Each structure stands twice: as C-alpha cells, then as structure tokens.
Amino acid sequence: MQLTAPRAATALDLALEPRELERADRFVQVVAPASWSTARIEAWLDWSAGLARDFPDGDDAALAYDGAEEAALDGGPALYARRLAAWGLHLRVFASASKARRFRDGLLESLLSGRAAPGARTSESAATAEIVDLSAFELETALATHLGAARREAAVAGVAATVQVRLQAVMDAIARCEGERGACADVTRNPSLARAARQAREAGITDPLIAQAIALAQAGDARWSGESPNPPARPATAPLMSVFGARALVEAGDPAAARLAAAGWESGRVILAFEPRDAEAALRAMTAPRAAIAAGQFVEAGELDADALVETARLWCVALDIESGAAGAQRRSLGLTLAGVHDVLLAQGLVYDSDAGRRAAAELFALACAAALAASAELAGLLGAYPEFEADRDARLGAIAGQAKAVGDATPVAAKAAKLYAGALSASARTGLRHPEVTGLFADPELSMRLGGAGLGAAPNTGPIIPVETEDGRVFPALSAAAAAGLNAIGADIESVILALLGRRDLAEAPEIHPQVLRERGFTDHEIAAVQAALPLASDLRAAFAPQVVGEGFVRDVLGAPADALDGPDLDVLALAGFRPEQIAAAQAHAFGRGLAGADLPAGVTALLAGAEQLGAAAKNAMTAATEAFACAPALTPQQLAWTDDPVCARRLQSAAARAGLRAVWLRRDPPPADFALDLPPATEEPQRRLLASPIVTERVVEKIVEREPTRRRLPDRRKGYIQKAAVGGHKVYLHTGEYEDGALGEVFIDMHKEGAAFRSLMNNFAIAVSIGLQYGVPLEEFADAFVFTRFEPAGRVTGNDSIRSATSILDYIFRELAVSYLDRDDLANADPNEFNADGLGGGLADTVIAEAEPLPASRFISKGFSRGAAPDNLVFLPTGPRDRKAAASANEEQDVCPSCGDLSVVRRGGRLVCETCGVAPEMRG
C-alpha cells in the first residue's frame, strides 16, 4: 500500500533536547521535544515501558534506525514505529522495505511532533459481554448476573487490599526489629509482631497465611506483594453488559431503564445503546486498538491544513490495522479519534456551545472519518474485507452514504469530507471494508496526557488558562495560544482579558494592600521585594506572603506570630499584619485576577472562553451528539456521576443523554475519596453481668405484632348508596356512593356537568383512586382530613345540598358531604352560603332558626328498586331531635323522656317543656 507521510520531516528535524527527570525511584536522562512539559514526557515514558517487542521472525534489522531517533523518549516511539513497519511488511501491507521505511518515518514524525499518539494496549474482556434488549424478559436475569459478578469482584478487591495491608504490617514488624533474626520472627518475643499478627487474624486472615508472611520476612523479603496497598484506579471494562432499547422508554424513565441506570451507577460497566448495531459496535470499540490525532496541530493562523489532517488519518488507520493484525484479531475494529477539537474551535473564534461550533466540530470528525474509511476500503482491496462484510454490506454502505449527505458542502472542510465520502463509498462497494468501525469517541486520560492534555473526542478543554513550565521546572499560569487566537478572531482586547483572568502579578497599584501600606504595617523593602518576586509564580496572595517568602524571623519578631505556628497551614501573614478579609480579597483580585467565573468580561468573550467547569452537561451532550453522527461507533465517553450521587441522579442523567440524541449512554460514578469513612456512632459497651445469689424474676409484658398482607374488600354486585346533585359556584356535581352491607362507604363516583374532557377524566380517575383506597382499608377520615379545606376554582356558594352551603373547592365539597353523611362530622356542615372564609364553616345554631321537623316518607331514603319493592309505602321516618346534636348541646337545651311518647326529646322552650316528637307539653317543672 502506498502511503505518503504527512510531512517530509523526520525526528532529526525536530527540536529535541536532553532533559533530566526525577522518576519514582531514580533520576533519568531523556531526549524529548523542547516544548513538552515534564508531565507529558513522563506519560510517554510510562507508555514506552509497556510496549510490545515482538517482531515478526524476531528480526527488524532492515528497519532499524541508524541515527538519533532511537534516543528520543527512551526509544519508545522509534520502537513502536519500527515494530509496526516490520509487521506491515510481514502482513503484506507494504510491497517493499522502502515503502515500509517511509511508513515508519511518517509514523515516528507524527509521534515526536505531537500530532498523534497511540492508546495503551486494550484487553479482549468485552468480547464475550452480553447484549440484551431492554424490553426482553431476560433483562432481569442478565442484570442480576452482571451485578453479582461486579459485587463479587469488588468484594475480592476489598479483601485483597485488607490482606495486603495487614500482612505487610506483619512483615514490617519483623523488618523494623533490631536483634537476632529468629527472635524478631517469634511472636512470643516480638510484641510488635504479635500485635500485627493479632490484627491480621481479627481481619479474617488465616493463621497459615500469617505464618507464611512471617517466614518470608524472616528470609529477607520486604514486601508481601509487588502491588501498592492503594493501586491506581483502572478503567472498568469487564464484565461488560450492552443493552439496546427504545429511546422514548429511556427518556420517560421506564422502570426497566431505571433499573438499568441503577446497575450502571453501581458497576460502571453497563452500556445502553438505542440500536442493536450500536450496541454491538460499542462492545467492539471497547477492545479496539486506539489512537488520537491532535487536531489543533493542523491549524495555523486560524486556517485548517485539511490535506495534512487527511494524510495523518490515513496513516494511523493503517497503523492501527497493522497493530490489530499483529495481535491476531479477526474482526478488526479500530478506534481512531480526534483530540483538541475545542481548541480548534476556540482558535477560530467559535463558541463551543453554539450551532456554529457544533457544525465545525462535526465537519472535522467527518473529514477524519471519511479519510479513515477510504484507507479501510483501500486495505480491503489489498488484504480482503472483514469476514462479515457481505452480511453487513447494505448497512455499512448506507451509513457512509448517510454521512456523506449529512456533511453537505457548505464549507471547504465539508466539501472535502463529502468528496472523500464519495470515494470511500465507491471503493467500499467494490472491495468492501477492512474494518467494521474505524473512528469513535472515547475517554483516555493517559492518551490525553501524551497529547499535552488535549480533550479527546467531543470533550471541552479545561479553560483558557493553561500551566506553562519554565526551564527550571517551575509552573505558572498563562493564556493558551488557542484562546489568544480566538480573542483576536472576535476582535477582543487581549490585554484586558489577561488582566481580568490572571491579574497584574504586581502590588504597585493594588487597592488596600500596596508597598506604602505594607511599610506602615512594618514591612521593609526587603520583604516587599521578596513578595514582588514571588507573585508571578504564586498561586494566590497568601502563598506570596508565606513565612518562607517574607522570612520566618520577620513573621515571628515583627508580626508576633508564635514559633510553633510558623509551619502551620492556617497561618495567614496578611491577617496577622492586621488586614481585613475584604482588603485581602480586593488585592487578590488585582494581583491574580478573578478567573473566568468572576471576571467582568463581555458575554461573547465569556461564552468563547468557557471550559469544562463552566459548560453544563447539556452543552457537552449536544456536542457529543453532533460529532458522533460522523463516527462509526457510538461515543464511549462516560456520563460521569459524583461519588455522592444516588441512583435517582443516574436515572435523570441517563434520560437527559437520551433526550440529547446520543447513540449510547455509559454511566460511571467517581471513585470514593481516599479518606472516605462512614460516620458511625460510637459503640456502647455492654455492662458486665454480675453473679447473683438468686435470680431476680421480673414480669414482662410481651407485645406481639402480627403484620398482615393488605387485601382488597370488594363491594357486593348489588349495592346500595345514594346520589347527591349539587352545584358548586355554578358548576354541577353529581356524587354517587356505593356501600357495603353494613353501610360503610366503599366507592364514590364524581360526574361534572358541562366540563372539559380533561377535567372530567381527572375527577373520574381521582374517584377511582379514592374507591380503591377505601376498599383496601384506608379510613374515610384520612381522606376527609387530607382534602377538606383545599382551595381552587370552582368554589363558592353550594346549591342543592341541605347540609353544605359553601365550599372552597370541588374536593372540599365532596369530602364535607361524605364526612357529614358517613362519619357524623356535623362540624363540617355549614348553614351560611355567604360564609366563604378559610374553613367555609357556618356559625352554628346560635345564628339560625331550626324549623319544625315533619315526618318524612321512607321512600325518600330507601330505594324501591334496591329493596325490590319490599319497603311498604306507609313507612315514615319520625324526627327524634335536632340533627346537629353538638349545636343543640351548645345551646344548653335540656332533654328528657316524654311521658306521652317515650322519646328522649323533651326540650325547654322559654318557660315551658315541649316534646319535639309528639308536640305534647307535659305538666313538668324543674
């Protein structure tokens, strides 16, 4: 395969210089690009240490370098380029050694120039992960299996960490012992060892394992194992579970989707896709070889070098294919992505959270994806398509055609991408594709560090302020080159922006705290000069006035600080000198700026410079959705949850990602803080039992609580009840009740006349809910207490009801009526239709006139149809006294037995006693 290098440069043309670095165990001399930071170089050295060194046939002499290329970055980039060139020649990717060397030189140049970097070698653990439909009945079993494996792994890791710490303490007790080796390893003669062994046993470690640690320490071993007690967190990749389901269900928080979010919150290893193909592609992308191209390296003076970006994408597509072939992979998915896209937008003056910014970022990904697809089709013509291409042909070609149509030709970058898509579509129709996927979006902090901290995929940058390292290794903040270019592009005043963000780093004209004021507080020119020299590299004003800067003697002798407080973290020299917090804050803003969040900048400048801290999840999701439309696989950038977030937060984040249009959602929670500990109450010691001569017998009352499963008490098929028609505020209401055989209320129906369909439906369904509650045993009193006095329209005068004359709402009226009729809650009745206050109650019998009660026919109260004619027509109900007994009692009416009719209905009317039942006035005194 004929490839052209992105540039004709080689490693010898790059500005390399020797650097001395302090590693964990030693100082090392390394040759590295002059502009790279120490952290970036160390990331490359860590990557180099894990490189594979398996050359085909064990011979790479034909591709060996004969110059200084081998020395750069401890030889890692040269080894990587040589190995892939050798394997490419072996796998017949290159027809000759000269073409392999050209590939080798182009690859090495892209590495050392910082244009691209490969990811770490991936595991195949996700290859066997299960793919489940969200609506399938197997989902519950799959979730249980997945969570069981995740919990088991977490438990094993926790136990392993405990074993490591405790047995290491056992070995340390022997190593610290001074004396004869045998005595130090004897638990009876070494108290420290005995204490460590006892703690290990209490932690659940078996005695044979403790004895093994003692024997190893006695033999001279210093560590129980080679791992640290607190190993760094590694990305969780197995066991993985991929689920696909309807987007609408996830957006609405379907119960199955909620359980899936909870599983993702717990394990961090569940991927939810919305198409079956995306679910499969996500799993393949987890194990694909990865690389990232630094898009910012292809922008000069705000212009994108599209041709160089295309050639670099082709180069790395071939490199990843060779890496996959050297590993023996059959289904050769690749993971090529872009890095620093936000910086490209920033340099062009485009806001990340804007339609123009999202469009420009999508065009960049379209350009890289089209170039990689074209290279994949070319490789397929040379080496053959991946095995399942014919089965996938229509889907693959359709996806390429869809992306070609979506990118359009509105800009030069889009037009070039569309042309590349057309070529890739034509070639892949003839030869197929070498890879199911070639591009994607993912997160890899180590790969990002090798590219200088650039965000991968659609990730935003950290902000306009970046750390800059001096020659002596000191770091100070500065405005990034991309931010400066973007401010120029929009015509902003760069100097004023820098002063607002970074301050002046000088106290000469600072408010409140300046040299003249400092002299008045006892500072001499010597201390002031030391502070001024420290300001450019200090993190804040407190650090610039630290005792180590102004002198501990000055702080102690002049400012009066106690000697034991000089090394304390809480010592504030400015506060000790008498400056108030508001004075310190004003000087802090002058010298160090207010940062992007506090700076008073134009809205356009603030929006342009917004970084990851200022951009919300919605902006990030929108950018991810725009860019992954031109990626072969869905984005595998986790939706990050804080350690303190609960499963409800996970469900909301998952729903928000679905609404944003993402092709897949991967939830992952932050690891717990290193010092995390539960705040448990102190253990209470049980009092020691005393031996008594004879036992004390104490009587106890034992209460046994039996919890019964709630059951529904259904109404008889033929039931009695009543219908009450009334109008509340002019709105007609029909209340239907249904009763059990014992007269208890069991159901209600509410019908509103001439109301809207939505309101009537709500009232009907509300009545159903109340009826079900009554049949499950919820007391009517609870409903009455909950809904009486609720206030909303319609409200006001009630007509058609003899007990309720006014109500504050429909619900207030209904539950007043039910309470009066079934609970004897006469206190909820009212007689004054005009009394429409907070409670809607009337004034009682003191303000009303009680009419003489007349006998009423029973047909008014007994349904002839319900009784099937069994109720005679000559039955009447005789009133036996006032209905409102409480009102009668409050009126101090005395009642007695009537000698004529025998009813307890004799009351005093003025000076006479009258029976309200028969009307007789007996001759009684009293």
XYZ file of C-alpha atoms in Angstrom, residues 97-461:
365
model
C 11.022 -2.416 2.503
C 11.353 1.131 1.145
C 7.598 1.685 1.494
C 7.732 0.226 4.989
C 10.533 2.638 5.899
C 8.530 5.552 4.515
C 5.625 4.490 6.714
C 7.993 4.135 9.668
C 9.388 7.638 9.237
C 5.961 9.232 8.831
C 4.675 7.445 11.917
C 7.666 8.470 14.011
C 7.393 12.073 12.846
C 3.724 12.224 13.836
C 4.614 10.867 17.286
C 7.504 13.188 18.072
C 5.820 16.262 16.597
C 2.858 15.724 18.912
C 0.409 15.314 16.023
C -0.817 11.891 17.149
C -0.391 9.304 19.867
C -1.495 5.702 20.308
C -3.523 4.433 23.235
C -2.467 1.707 25.615
C -2.946 -1.896 24.579
C -6.545 -2.962 25.143
C -7.978 -6.115 26.640
C -10.339 -8.560 24.923
C -12.513 -8.827 28.038
C -15.502 -7.149 26.425
C -15.657 -9.607 23.539
C -17.879 -12.020 25.475
C -20.139 -9.380 27.017
C -23.858 -9.996 26.755
C -26.156 -7.903 24.564
C -29.738 -7.709 25.821
C -32.897 -5.975 24.619
C -34.255 -3.505 27.163
C -37.766 -4.904 26.734
C -36.756 -8.585 26.848
C -37.784 -10.713 29.797
C -34.165 -11.892 30.101
C -33.118 -8.399 31.211
C -33.743 -9.031 34.912
C -31.670 -12.228 34.873
C -28.883 -10.539 32.930
C -28.826 -7.591 35.349
C -28.720 -9.918 38.352
C -25.836 -11.891 36.827
C -23.938 -8.727 35.942
C -24.351 -7.130 39.346
C -23.444 -10.391 41.073
C -20.166 -10.533 39.164
C -19.442 -6.846 39.815
C -20.151 -7.163 43.536
C -18.060 -10.297 43.789
C -15.149 -8.555 42.100
C -15.489 -5.530 44.407
C -15.549 -7.795 47.460
C -12.467 -9.680 46.303
C -10.651 -6.400 45.679
C -11.569 -5.172 49.149
C -10.406 -8.370 50.799
C -7.182 -8.328 48.788
C -6.454 -4.785 49.918
C -7.055 -5.759 53.562
C -4.789 -8.806 53.239
C -2.121 -6.651 51.627
C -2.175 -4.048 54.397
C -2.315 -6.479 57.328
C 0.328 -8.908 56.101
C 2.590 -6.063 55.085
C 2.305 -4.817 58.686
C 3.363 -8.291 59.870
C 6.444 -8.212 57.645
C 7.261 -4.626 58.637
C 7.186 -5.623 62.326
C 9.982 -8.077 61.603
C 11.933 -5.712 59.345
C 11.915 -2.920 61.957
C 13.022 -5.243 64.733
C 16.622 -4.811 65.899
C 18.077 -8.034 67.132
C 18.601 -11.656 66.226
C 16.504 -12.654 63.207
C 14.944 -15.664 64.857
C 13.865 -13.641 67.897
C 12.375 -10.927 65.684
C 10.266 -13.537 63.894
C 8.988 -15.058 67.168
C 5.546 -13.780 68.146
C 6.272 -14.554 71.806
C 9.410 -12.415 71.853
C 8.452 -9.582 69.460
C 5.450 -7.658 70.873
C 5.089 -5.581 67.692
C 4.866 -8.747 65.596
C 2.339 -10.282 67.985
C 0.179 -7.171 67.766
C 0.318 -7.103 63.936
C -0.467 -10.845 63.753
C -3.411 -10.428 66.100
C -4.804 -7.587 63.969
C -4.389 -9.733 60.858
C -6.311 -12.585 62.478
C -9.092 -10.201 63.543
C -9.323 -9.048 59.922
C -10.174 -12.610 58.904
C -6.766 -13.713 57.616
C -5.973 -17.338 58.351
C -3.078 -18.280 60.614
C -1.244 -20.282 57.886
C -1.162 -17.158 55.708
C 0.154 -15.085 58.613
C 2.840 -17.737 59.245
C 3.749 -17.577 55.550
C 4.267 -13.811 55.758
C 6.446 -14.255 58.857
C 8.573 -16.865 57.078
C 9.019 -14.644 54.020
C 10.072 -11.686 56.171
C 12.500 -13.875 58.106
C 14.002 -14.953 54.783
C 14.634 -11.336 53.831
C 11.602 -10.357 51.723
C 10.495 -6.777 52.355
C 7.067 -6.726 50.716
C 4.098 -9.058 50.743
C 3.465 -8.371 47.056
C 4.684 -6.072 44.346
C 1.449 -4.021 44.288
C 0.789 -0.878 46.237
C -1.777 -1.095 49.048
C -3.742 1.562 47.142
C -3.312 0.735 43.445
C -4.394 3.410 40.968
C -7.908 3.068 39.631
C -8.082 1.383 36.226
C -10.895 1.820 33.715
C -13.532 -0.836 34.324
C -14.017 -2.871 31.161
C -15.280 -6.275 32.324
C -17.715 -7.702 32.949
C -19.489 -5.510 30.435
C -23.152 -5.530 29.566
C -24.593 -3.873 26.468
C -28.311 -3.141 26.263
C -30.325 -1.654 23.417
C -33.803 -0.246 23.722
C -36.322 2.345 22.580
C -35.180 5.902 23.162
C -38.659 7.009 24.216
C -38.704 4.492 27.081
C -35.376 5.748 28.395
C -36.389 9.396 28.067
C -39.559 8.719 30.053
C -37.716 6.842 32.819
C -39.307 3.450 32.121
C -38.925 1.052 35.114
C -36.605 -1.229 33.133
C -34.489 1.774 32.135
C -34.442 2.922 35.765
C -33.143 -0.486 36.885
C -30.519 -0.309 34.158
C -29.417 3.139 35.363
C -29.121 1.812 38.915
C -26.970 -1.074 37.654
C -24.743 1.345 35.746
C -24.482 3.560 38.830
C -23.311 0.574 40.877
C -20.938 -1.201 38.499
C -19.988 1.462 35.942
C -19.889 -1.259 33.285
C -23.257 -1.079 31.542
C -23.600 0.493 28.100
C -27.062 1.458 26.892
C -27.416 1.896 23.137
C -30.558 2.706 21.157
C -29.891 0.499 18.147
C -28.751 -3.162 18.085
C -25.884 -2.314 15.723
C -24.672 0.437 18.030
C -24.758 -1.980 20.967
C -22.510 -4.376 19.047
C -20.248 -1.572 17.836
C -19.842 -0.254 21.390
C -18.541 -3.615 22.578
C -16.117 -3.904 19.671
C -14.914 -0.342 20.283
C -14.070 -1.237 23.883
C -11.343 -3.644 22.707
C -10.236 -1.924 19.508
C -6.694 -0.509 19.226
C -6.894 3.239 19.746
C -5.125 6.382 18.681
C -5.844 10.103 18.737
C -4.895 12.843 16.286
C -4.246 16.305 17.758
C -6.470 18.428 15.522
C -5.028 21.649 16.932
C -1.646 20.830 15.402
C -3.160 21.295 11.937
C -4.377 24.870 12.468
C -2.122 27.779 11.627
C -3.302 31.397 11.766
C -6.878 30.170 12.166
C -6.725 28.047 8.985
C -7.019 24.244 8.956
C -4.491 22.246 6.925
C -7.099 19.733 5.770
C -4.746 17.797 3.493
C -2.285 17.126 6.326
C -5.114 16.012 8.614
C -6.408 13.607 5.958
C -2.970 12.063 5.403
C -2.453 11.654 9.146
C -5.837 9.938 9.480
C -4.926 7.543 6.634
C -1.531 6.888 8.208
C -2.987 5.999 11.592
C -5.757 3.883 10.120
C -3.030 1.718 8.561
C -1.001 1.760 11.786
C -3.953 0.557 13.875
C -4.800 -2.107 11.294
C -1.260 -3.446 11.496
C -1.400 -3.374 15.289
C -4.658 -5.342 15.162
C -3.173 -7.848 12.712
C -0.048 -8.310 14.822
C -2.326 -9.236 17.730
C -4.150 -11.822 15.586
C -7.566 -10.125 15.681
C -10.133 -11.297 13.145
C -12.823 -8.634 13.363
C -10.584 -5.597 13.057
C -12.474 -2.677 14.608
C -10.348 0.445 15.061
C -10.683 3.338 17.474
C -9.331 6.475 15.805
C -10.434 9.800 17.264
C -9.542 13.477 17.306
C -8.136 15.440 20.224
C -8.202 19.149 20.992
C -11.290 19.878 18.861
C -12.391 22.536 21.349
C -9.054 24.333 20.911
C -9.565 24.316 17.133
C -12.963 25.968 17.589
C -11.502 28.410 20.093
C -8.694 29.436 17.748
C -11.298 30.184 15.044
C -13.423 32.276 17.425
C -16.254 29.719 17.564
C -18.177 29.146 20.796
C -18.256 25.504 21.924
C -21.926 25.705 22.976
C -23.249 27.099 19.700
C -24.675 25.753 16.463
C -21.693 27.088 14.528
C -19.251 25.424 16.928
C -21.044 22.089 16.781
C -21.190 22.245 12.999
C -17.450 22.976 12.687
C -16.575 20.154 15.100
C -18.810 17.737 13.189
C -17.066 18.667 9.933
C -13.671 17.912 11.495
C -14.839 14.450 12.533
C -16.434 13.926 9.113
C -13.107 14.731 7.440
C -11.151 12.301 9.637
C -13.807 9.581 9.351
C -14.025 9.860 5.562
C -10.236 9.654 5.242
C -10.088 6.588 7.514
C -12.947 4.881 5.624
C -11.144 5.478 2.346
C -7.989 3.900 3.803
C -10.047 0.975 5.135
C -11.530 0.356 1.681
C -8.041 0.502 0.159
C -6.768 -2.013 2.716
C -9.739 -4.268 1.983
C -8.819 -4.250 -1.709
C -5.281 -5.288 -0.765
C -5.885 -7.733 2.095
C -9.621 -8.516 1.977
C -12.668 -7.229 3.819
C -13.563 -8.264 7.338
C -15.389 -11.662 7.380
C -18.930 -10.394 7.998
C -18.876 -7.540 5.482
C -21.197 -9.180 2.959
C -23.854 -9.647 5.635
C -23.349 -6.023 6.705
C -22.926 -4.569 3.206
C -26.222 -2.684 2.969
C -25.944 -1.255 6.472
C -22.300 -0.173 6.028
C -22.779 1.412 2.621
C -25.998 3.047 3.807
C -24.205 4.563 6.796
C -21.439 6.004 4.582
C -23.995 7.441 2.162
C -25.948 8.962 5.051
C -22.863 10.660 6.468
C -21.888 11.953 3.009
C -25.331 13.508 2.624
C -25.371 14.941 6.153
C -21.991 16.703 5.912
C -23.022 18.741 2.862
C -20.652 21.166 1.134
C -21.307 24.476 2.882
C -17.638 24.977 3.841
C -14.330 23.909 2.280
C -13.838 21.327 5.035
C -17.328 19.903 4.487
C -16.844 19.813 0.719
C -13.554 17.939 1.083
C -15.149 15.484 3.517
C -18.067 14.900 1.109
C -15.639 14.189 -1.716
C -13.724 11.706 0.441
C -17.002 10.034 1.483
C -17.963 9.639 -2.171
C -14.627 7.992 -2.929
C -14.862 5.747 0.131
C -18.421 4.716 -0.832
C -17.400 3.839 -4.361
C -14.303 1.900 -3.235
C -16.062 0.029 -0.442
C -18.848 -1.006 -2.829
C -16.153 -2.718 -4.943
C -13.755 -4.061 -2.336
C -15.648 -3.943 0.954
C -14.236 -2.526 4.171
C -11.334 -3.867 6.160
C -12.907 -2.759 9.445
C -16.460 -2.671 10.838
C -15.608 0.618 12.574
C -12.648 2.937 12.125
C -13.484 6.015 14.213
C -15.156 6.711 17.542
C -15.257 8.945 20.585
C -13.854 7.812 23.906
C -12.071 8.994 27.040
C -8.495 8.036 27.884
C -6.716 10.299 30.406
C -3.284 8.790 29.748
C -3.596 9.239 25.981
C -4.800 12.786 26.559
C -1.719 13.487 28.689
C 0.568 12.236 25.892
C -1.012 14.887 23.660
C -0.411 17.668 26.157
C -3.726 17.432 27.996
C -5.959 17.927 24.938
C -9.506 16.636 25.416
C -10.386 13.589 23.331
C -13.418 13.383 21.098
C -16.038 15.989 21.878
C -14.681 16.793 25.347
C -14.217 20.510 26.080
C -10.888 21.914 27.196
